[in-house]
mmCIF file of C-alpha atoms and ligand atoms in Angstrom:
data_model
loop_
_atom_site.group_PDB
_atom_site.id
_atom_site.type_symbol
_atom_site.label_atom_id
_atom_site.label_comp_id
_atom_site.label_asym_id
_atom_site.label_seq_id
_atom_site.Cartn_x
_atom_site.Cartn_y
_atom_site.Cartn_z
ATOM 1 C CA UNK A 1423 1.621 6.004 20.635
ATOM 2 C CA UNK A 1424 3.689 3.312 22.902
ATOM 3 C CA UNK A 1425 1.285 3.097 25.423
ATOM 4 C CA UNK A 1426 -1.726 1.998 23.575
ATOM 5 C CA UNK A 1427 0.494 -0.381 21.101
ATOM 6 C CA UNK A 1428 0.174 -4.344 21.954
ATOM 7 C CA UNK A 1429 2.855 -6.832 20.866
ATOM 8 C CA UNK A 1430 1.111 -7.528 17.557
ATOM 9 C CA UNK A 1431 0.964 -4.036 16.473
ATOM 10 C CA UNK A 1432 4.665 -3.711 17.676
ATOM 11 C CA UNK A 1433 5.427 -6.297 15.179
ATOM 12 C CA UNK A 1434 3.544 -4.680 12.126
ATOM 13 C CA UNK A 1435 6.671 -2.862 11.234
ATOM 14 C CA UNK A 1436 10.367 -2.598 10.706
ATOM 15 C CA UNK A 1437 11.505 -2.833 14.399
ATOM 16 C CA UNK A 1438 15.017 -2.380 15.958
ATOM 17 C CA UNK A 1439 15.789 -5.705 17.124
ATOM 18 C CA UNK A 1440 17.880 -6.647 14.379
ATOM 19 C CA UNK A 1441 21.335 -4.777 14.788
ATOM 20 C CA UNK A 1442 22.007 -5.134 11.195
ATOM 21 C CA UNK A 1443 21.291 -6.629 8.129
ATOM 22 C CA UNK A 1444 24.110 -9.159 8.682
ATOM 23 C CA UNK A 1445 22.679 -9.702 11.980
ATOM 24 C CA UNK A 1446 19.090 -10.420 10.596
ATOM 25 C CA UNK A 1447 20.396 -12.583 7.747
ATOM 26 C CA UNK A 1448 22.479 -14.802 10.414
ATOM 27 C CA UNK A 1449 19.569 -14.652 12.659
ATOM 28 C CA UNK A 1450 17.227 -16.283 9.880
ATOM 29 C CA UNK A 1451 19.677 -18.443 8.526
ATOM 30 C CA UNK A 1452 20.507 -20.250 11.851
ATOM 31 C CA UNK A 1453 16.730 -20.649 12.934
ATOM 32 C CA UNK A 1454 16.027 -22.175 9.468
ATOM 33 C CA UNK A 1455 19.128 -24.588 9.544
ATOM 34 C CA UNK A 1456 18.001 -25.561 12.791
ATOM 35 C CA UNK A 1457 14.204 -26.179 12.165
ATOM 36 C CA UNK A 1458 15.362 -27.999 8.953
ATOM 37 C CA UNK A 1459 17.297 -30.206 11.291
ATOM 38 C CA UNK A 1460 14.090 -31.391 12.987
ATOM 39 C CA UNK A 1461 11.925 -31.932 9.996
ATOM 40 C CA UNK A 1462 10.940 -35.815 10.494
ATOM 41 C CA UNK A 1463 10.906 -36.701 6.558
ATOM 42 C CA UNK A 1464 10.664 -35.202 3.020
ATOM 43 C CA UNK A 1465 7.041 -35.755 3.226
ATOM 44 C CA UNK A 1466 6.409 -33.778 6.260
ATOM 45 C CA UNK A 1467 3.893 -31.097 6.303
ATOM 46 C CA UNK A 1468 5.197 -28.048 8.607
ATOM 47 C CA UNK A 1469 3.924 -25.213 10.214
ATOM 48 C CA UNK A 1470 6.383 -22.187 11.107
ATOM 49 C CA UNK A 1471 3.938 -19.918 13.736
ATOM 50 C CA UNK A 1472 4.987 -16.740 14.312
ATOM 51 C CA UNK A 1473 7.659 -16.972 11.723
ATOM 52 C CA UNK A 1474 8.578 -13.366 11.212
ATOM 53 C CA UNK A 1475 10.360 -12.446 8.172
ATOM 54 C CA UNK A 1476 11.865 -16.249 7.822
ATOM 55 C CA UNK A 1477 14.815 -14.978 5.174
ATOM 56 C CA UNK A 1478 16.172 -18.507 5.107
ATOM 57 C CA UNK A 1479 12.734 -20.580 4.755
ATOM 58 C CA UNK A 1480 13.217 -22.045 1.472
ATOM 59 C CA UNK A 1481 16.183 -24.175 3.415
ATOM 60 C CA UNK A 1482 13.171 -25.687 5.394
ATOM 61 C CA UNK A 1483 10.833 -26.179 2.149
ATOM 62 C CA UNK A 1484 13.508 -27.861 0.671
ATOM 63 C CA UNK A 1485 13.762 -31.079 3.793
ATOM 64 C CA UNK A 1486 9.853 -31.132 3.757
ATOM 65 C CA UNK A 1487 6.672 -31.706 1.387
ATOM 66 C CA UNK A 1488 5.010 -28.275 2.194
ATOM 67 C CA UNK A 1489 5.885 -25.367 4.895
ATOM 68 C CA UNK A 1490 3.166 -23.024 6.087
ATOM 69 C CA UNK A 1491 4.635 -19.591 7.220
ATOM 70 C CA UNK A 1492 2.325 -17.817 9.642
ATOM 71 C CA UNK A 1493 2.481 -14.405 10.875
ATOM 72 C CA UNK A 1494 -0.034 -12.058 12.586
ATOM 73 C CA UNK A 1495 1.545 -9.161 10.936
ATOM 74 C CA UNK A 1496 -0.372 -8.164 7.586
ATOM 75 C CA UNK A 1497 3.443 -6.146 7.156
ATOM 76 C CA UNK A 1498 5.403 -9.340 7.563
ATOM 77 C CA UNK A 1499 3.055 -11.527 5.361
ATOM 78 C CA UNK A 1500 3.628 -9.085 2.385
ATOM 79 C CA UNK A 1501 7.009 -9.049 2.735
ATOM 80 C CA UNK A 1502 6.805 -13.110 2.625
ATOM 81 C CA UNK A 1503 4.319 -13.236 0.173
ATOM 82 C CA UNK A 1504 6.749 -11.176 -2.241
ATOM 83 C CA UNK A 1505 9.793 -13.413 -1.304
ATOM 84 C CA UNK A 1506 8.295 -16.623 -1.641
ATOM 85 C CA UNK A 1507 5.713 -16.186 -4.729
ATOM 86 C CA UNK A 1508 7.808 -18.548 -6.480
ATOM 87 C CA UNK A 1509 8.257 -21.251 -4.133
ATOM 88 C CA UNK A 1510 5.274 -23.673 -5.019
ATOM 89 C CA UNK A 1511 5.654 -25.325 -1.596
ATOM 90 C CA UNK A 1512 5.497 -22.238 0.939
ATOM 91 C CA UNK A 1513 2.299 -20.672 1.552
ATOM 92 C CA UNK A 1514 2.060 -17.685 3.730
ATOM 93 C CA UNK A 1515 -0.964 -17.645 6.127
ATOM 94 C CA UNK A 1516 -2.675 -15.477 8.833
ATOM 95 C CA UNK A 1517 -3.537 -17.033 12.341
ATOM 96 C CA UNK A 1518 -6.951 -17.186 11.704
ATOM 97 C CA UNK A 1519 -6.168 -19.483 8.300
ATOM 98 C CA UNK A 1520 -4.394 -22.056 10.892
ATOM 99 C CA UNK A 1521 -7.974 -22.720 12.296
ATOM 100 C CA UNK A 1522 -8.940 -23.535 8.619
ATOM 101 C CA UNK A 1523 -6.454 -26.402 8.332
ATOM 102 C CA UNK A 1524 -7.651 -29.617 8.309
ATOM 103 C CA UNK A 1525 -7.324 -31.517 11.669
ATOM 104 C CA UNK A 1526 -4.445 -34.139 12.164
ATOM 105 C CA UNK A 1527 -2.521 -32.444 9.150
ATOM 106 C CA UNK A 1528 0.776 -31.284 9.996
ATOM 107 C CA UNK A 1529 3.842 -33.218 11.032
ATOM 108 C CA UNK A 1530 5.799 -30.596 12.809
ATOM 109 C CA UNK A 1531 4.745 -27.208 14.237
ATOM 110 C CA UNK A 1532 7.725 -24.794 15.209
ATOM 111 C CA UNK A 1533 6.813 -22.030 17.128
ATOM 112 C CA UNK A 1534 10.140 -19.931 17.648
ATOM 113 C CA UNK A 1535 10.172 -16.912 19.990
ATOM 114 C CA UNK A 1536 6.608 -16.359 20.033
ATOM 115 C CA UNK A 1537 5.296 -17.652 23.624
ATOM 116 C CA UNK A 1538 6.966 -14.563 25.370
ATOM 117 C CA UNK A 1539 4.408 -12.472 23.187
ATOM 118 C CA UNK A 1540 1.528 -14.264 24.126
ATOM 119 C CA UNK A 1541 -0.876 -13.611 27.223
ATOM 120 C CA UNK A 1542 -1.417 -17.191 28.745
ATOM 121 C CA UNK A 1543 -5.354 -17.194 27.398
ATOM 122 C CA UNK A 1544 -3.624 -16.823 23.769
ATOM 123 C CA UNK A 1545 -1.126 -19.575 24.519
ATOM 124 C CA UNK A 1546 -3.810 -21.995 25.736
ATOM 125 C CA UNK A 1547 -6.146 -21.244 22.710
ATOM 126 C CA UNK A 1548 -3.100 -21.447 20.408
ATOM 127 C CA UNK A 1549 -2.122 -24.797 22.227
ATOM 128 C CA UNK A 1550 -5.546 -26.309 21.655
ATOM 129 C CA UNK A 1551 -5.466 -25.742 17.764
ATOM 130 C CA UNK A 1552 -2.085 -27.075 17.486
ATOM 131 C CA UNK A 1553 -3.404 -30.064 19.155
ATOM 132 C CA UNK A 1554 -5.779 -30.422 16.688
ATOM 133 C CA UNK A 1555 -3.892 -29.675 13.702
ATOM 134 C CA UNK A 1556 -1.094 -32.144 14.589
ATOM 135 C CA UNK A 1557 -1.045 -35.730 13.567
ATOM 136 C CA UNK A 1558 -1.254 -38.297 16.020
ATOM 137 C CA UNK A 1559 2.523 -38.889 15.539
ATOM 138 C CA UNK A 1560 3.216 -35.138 14.877
ATOM 139 C CA UNK A 1561 5.407 -33.182 17.111
ATOM 140 C CA UNK A 1562 4.980 -29.519 18.381
ATOM 141 C CA UNK A 1563 8.650 -27.747 19.117
ATOM 142 C CA UNK A 1564 7.970 -24.483 21.311
ATOM 143 C CA UNK A 1565 11.252 -22.687 21.424
ATOM 144 C CA UNK A 1566 13.127 -19.766 22.537
ATOM 145 C CA UNK A 1567 10.908 -19.353 25.506
ATOM 146 C CA UNK A 1568 12.098 -17.235 28.307
ATOM 147 C CA UNK A 1569 12.597 -18.568 31.788
ATOM 148 C CA UNK A 1570 11.863 -16.412 34.640
ATOM 149 C CA UNK A 1571 15.558 -15.798 35.839
ATOM 150 C CA UNK A 1572 16.908 -14.770 31.889
ATOM 151 C CA UNK A 1573 17.414 -10.699 32.475
ATOM 152 C CA UNK A 1574 17.575 -8.438 29.499
ATOM 153 C CA UNK A 1575 21.556 -8.550 30.304
ATOM 154 C CA UNK A 1576 21.630 -11.980 29.548
ATOM 155 C CA UNK A 1577 19.893 -11.914 26.301
ATOM 156 C CA UNK A 1578 22.818 -8.926 25.381
ATOM 157 C CA UNK A 1579 25.549 -11.389 26.120
ATOM 158 C CA UNK A 1580 24.225 -13.960 23.913
ATOM 159 C CA UNK A 1581 23.732 -11.401 21.446
ATOM 160 C CA UNK A 1582 27.218 -10.264 21.506
ATOM 161 C CA UNK A 1583 28.863 -13.718 21.654
ATOM 162 C CA UNK A 1584 26.513 -14.046 18.442
ATOM 163 C CA UNK A 1585 27.824 -11.187 16.912
ATOM 164 C CA UNK A 1586 31.389 -12.004 17.738
ATOM 165 C CA UNK A 1587 30.908 -14.901 15.903
ATOM 166 C CA UNK A 1588 29.263 -13.250 12.962
ATOM 167 C CA UNK A 1589 31.375 -10.526 12.322
ATOM 168 C CA UNK A 1590 28.849 -7.557 13.463
ATOM 169 C CA UNK A 1591 30.014 -7.243 17.102
ATOM 170 C CA UNK A 1592 30.450 -3.385 16.619
ATOM 171 C CA UNK A 1593 27.045 -3.038 15.212
ATOM 172 C CA UNK A 1594 25.566 -5.313 17.902
ATOM 173 C CA UNK A 1595 27.130 -2.842 20.554
ATOM 174 C CA UNK A 1596 25.653 0.162 19.079
ATOM 175 C CA UNK A 1597 22.200 -1.540 18.491
ATOM 176 C CA UNK A 1598 22.305 -2.432 22.532
ATOM 177 C CA UNK A 1599 22.937 0.958 23.148
ATOM 178 C CA UNK A 1600 20.145 2.085 20.619
ATOM 179 C CA UNK A 1601 17.804 -0.627 22.163
ATOM 180 C CA UNK A 1602 17.982 1.023 25.511
ATOM 181 C CA UNK A 1603 16.412 4.234 23.938
ATOM 182 C CA UNK A 1604 13.873 2.124 21.696
ATOM 183 C CA UNK A 1605 10.125 1.367 21.588
ATOM 184 C CA UNK A 1606 11.112 -2.246 22.180
ATOM 185 C CA UNK A 1607 12.601 -1.559 25.672
ATOM 186 C CA UNK A 1608 9.575 0.828 26.532
ATOM 187 C CA UNK A 1609 7.093 -1.477 25.534
ATOM 188 C CA UNK A 1610 8.556 -4.323 27.170
ATOM 189 C CA UNK A 1611 8.556 -2.454 30.340
ATOM 190 C CA UNK A 1612 4.795 -1.854 29.623
ATOM 191 C CA UNK A 1613 3.381 -5.155 28.298
ATOM 192 C CA UNK A 1614 6.152 -7.432 29.918
ATOM 193 C CA UNK A 1615 7.006 -10.575 28.282
ATOM 194 C CA UNK A 1616 5.772 -14.010 29.629
ATOM 195 C CA UNK A 1617 8.263 -15.944 31.094
ATOM 196 C CA UNK A 1618 7.906 -19.732 32.342
ATOM 197 C CA UNK A 1619 9.986 -21.961 34.596
ATOM 198 C CA UNK A 1620 10.669 -25.566 32.944
ATOM 199 C CA UNK A 1621 8.229 -27.317 35.161
ATOM 200 C CA UNK A 1622 5.568 -24.719 34.246
ATOM 201 C CA UNK A 1623 5.607 -24.970 30.789
ATOM 202 C CA UNK A 1624 5.543 -29.221 30.990
ATOM 203 C CA UNK A 1625 2.721 -28.890 33.088
ATOM 204 C CA UNK A 1626 1.047 -26.558 30.628
ATOM 205 C CA UNK A 1627 1.462 -28.381 27.780
ATOM 206 C CA UNK A 1628 0.527 -31.843 29.675
ATOM 207 C CA UNK A 1629 -2.705 -30.039 30.817
ATOM 208 C CA UNK A 1630 -3.374 -29.371 27.049
ATOM 209 C CA UNK A 1631 -3.304 -33.005 25.891
ATOM 210 C CA UNK A 1632 0.681 -33.232 25.042
ATOM 211 C CA UNK A 1633 3.512 -35.389 26.411
ATOM 212 C CA UNK A 1634 6.517 -32.926 26.613
ATOM 213 C CA UNK A 1635 9.921 -32.762 27.478
ATOM 214 C CA UNK A 1636 13.043 -30.188 27.461
ATOM 215 C CA UNK A 1637 14.964 -30.245 24.346
ATOM 216 C CA UNK A 1638 18.535 -29.050 24.123
ATOM 217 C CA UNK A 1639 19.872 -27.332 22.530
ATOM 218 C CA UNK A 1640 17.703 -24.038 22.136
ATOM 219 C CA UNK A 1641 16.880 -23.357 18.568
ATOM 220 C CA UNK A 1642 18.855 -20.351 17.795
ATOM 221 C CA UNK A 1643 21.706 -18.594 19.320
ATOM 222 C CA UNK A 1644 20.864 -17.921 22.809
ATOM 223 C CA UNK A 1645 21.099 -20.978 24.821
ATOM 224 C CA UNK A 1646 19.878 -19.167 28.178
ATOM 225 C CA UNK A 1647 16.305 -19.807 26.742
ATOM 226 C CA UNK A 1648 14.261 -22.948 26.634
ATOM 227 C CA UNK A 1649 13.130 -25.436 23.843
ATOM 228 C CA UNK A 1650 10.125 -27.848 24.120
ATOM 229 C CA UNK A 1651 9.258 -30.918 22.405
ATOM 230 C CA UNK A 1652 5.804 -31.894 22.524
ATOM 231 C CA UNK A 1653 3.598 -34.853 21.396
ATOM 232 C CA UNK A 1654 0.079 -35.396 21.124
ATOM 233 C CA UNK A 1655 -0.710 -37.738 24.481
HETATM 234 C C1 SAM B 708 10.373 -12.455 17.551
HETATM 235 S S1 SAM B 708 9.492 -12.563 16.089
HETATM 236 C C2 SAM B 708 10.210 -14.276 16.040
HETATM 237 C C3 SAM B 708 10.319 -14.476 14.634
HETATM 238 C C4 SAM B 708 11.066 -15.979 13.854
HETATM 239 N N1 SAM B 708 10.153 -16.936 14.615
HETATM 240 C C5 SAM B 708 12.051 -15.865 14.687
HETATM 241 O O1 SAM B 708 12.602 -17.019 15.337
HETATM 242 O O2 SAM B 708 13.053 -15.245 14.009
HETATM 243 C C6 SAM B 708 7.832 -12.854 16.596
HETATM 244 C C7 SAM B 708 6.895 -12.730 15.379
HETATM 245 O O3 SAM B 708 5.701 -13.262 15.892
HETATM 246 C C8 SAM B 708 4.735 -12.585 15.015
HETATM 247 N N2 SAM B 708 3.439 -12.779 16.040
HETATM 248 C C9 SAM B 708 3.197 -12.036 17.432
HETATM 249 N N3 SAM B 708 2.019 -12.927 17.409
HETATM 250 C C10 SAM B 708 1.285 -13.671 17.126
HETATM 251 C C11 SAM B 708 0.377 -14.627 16.624
HETATM 252 N N4 SAM B 708 -0.638 -14.563 17.753
HETATM 253 N N5 SAM B 708 0.363 -15.530 15.791
HETATM 254 C C12 SAM B 708 1.160 -15.212 14.666
HETATM 255 N N6 SAM B 708 2.257 -14.743 14.931
HETATM 256 C C13 SAM B 708 2.405 -13.808 15.672
HETATM 257 C C14 SAM B 708 5.244 -11.300 15.152
HETATM 258 O O4 SAM B 708 4.571 -10.491 14.175
HETATM 259 C C15 SAM B 708 6.570 -11.847 14.879
HETATM 260 O O5 SAM B 708 6.723 -11.835 13.423
#
């Protein structure tokens, strides 16, 4: 039953957030390209935390030495393992496994569109872990963070604009109507999404031992949301 569900359970199944296969494909293609563009060097070891189905992760792997794909949902991990079983430079891991990575071993940690599903306590815990796992010159990129003034309507407009350019506008319109009646809307109403002011996020990152700044553009298609670039201070 939806009322008893939390966000982690919600993601452990096929969700209606992608309005069509083309939407999902283009979404992951765009995210992978945006992440590939910030990989600092071909020797980099990269973690994509909360990666989702990461359909185009091989594009990131092609730009770095090693890529860890981490997702909390067992179903998502099974699919990733299947998809990347022949990619020697990609490992699929659970959030608990991140704790076991060597300290100061990662050059880049990307966290796209995850923060809104975490409590402040969970986010603090993860920031502590990420801080420990980053090399001194490594970078944490927290992206798609939702500011308080961004409404579901703004998200809908961003999706329609992405859909128009991507050739799936009709499906996007229908998908938005479906969303109104979906579990996502109900669970969002019950659990809410964590939203942060730019200054709040910078303060949080600073208090957790990072030096941080806003980075424009945001990763992905929705420029009403924010990306932060942080380094161990
Ligand atoms: C909105 S999706 C984002 C997927 C991908 N990063 C993207 O940008 O498309 C959120 C993903 O985070 C995963 N997730 C939720 N809580 C998590 C946690 N604490 N640690 C790792 N993954 C988590 C979910 O299973 C889901 O696949």
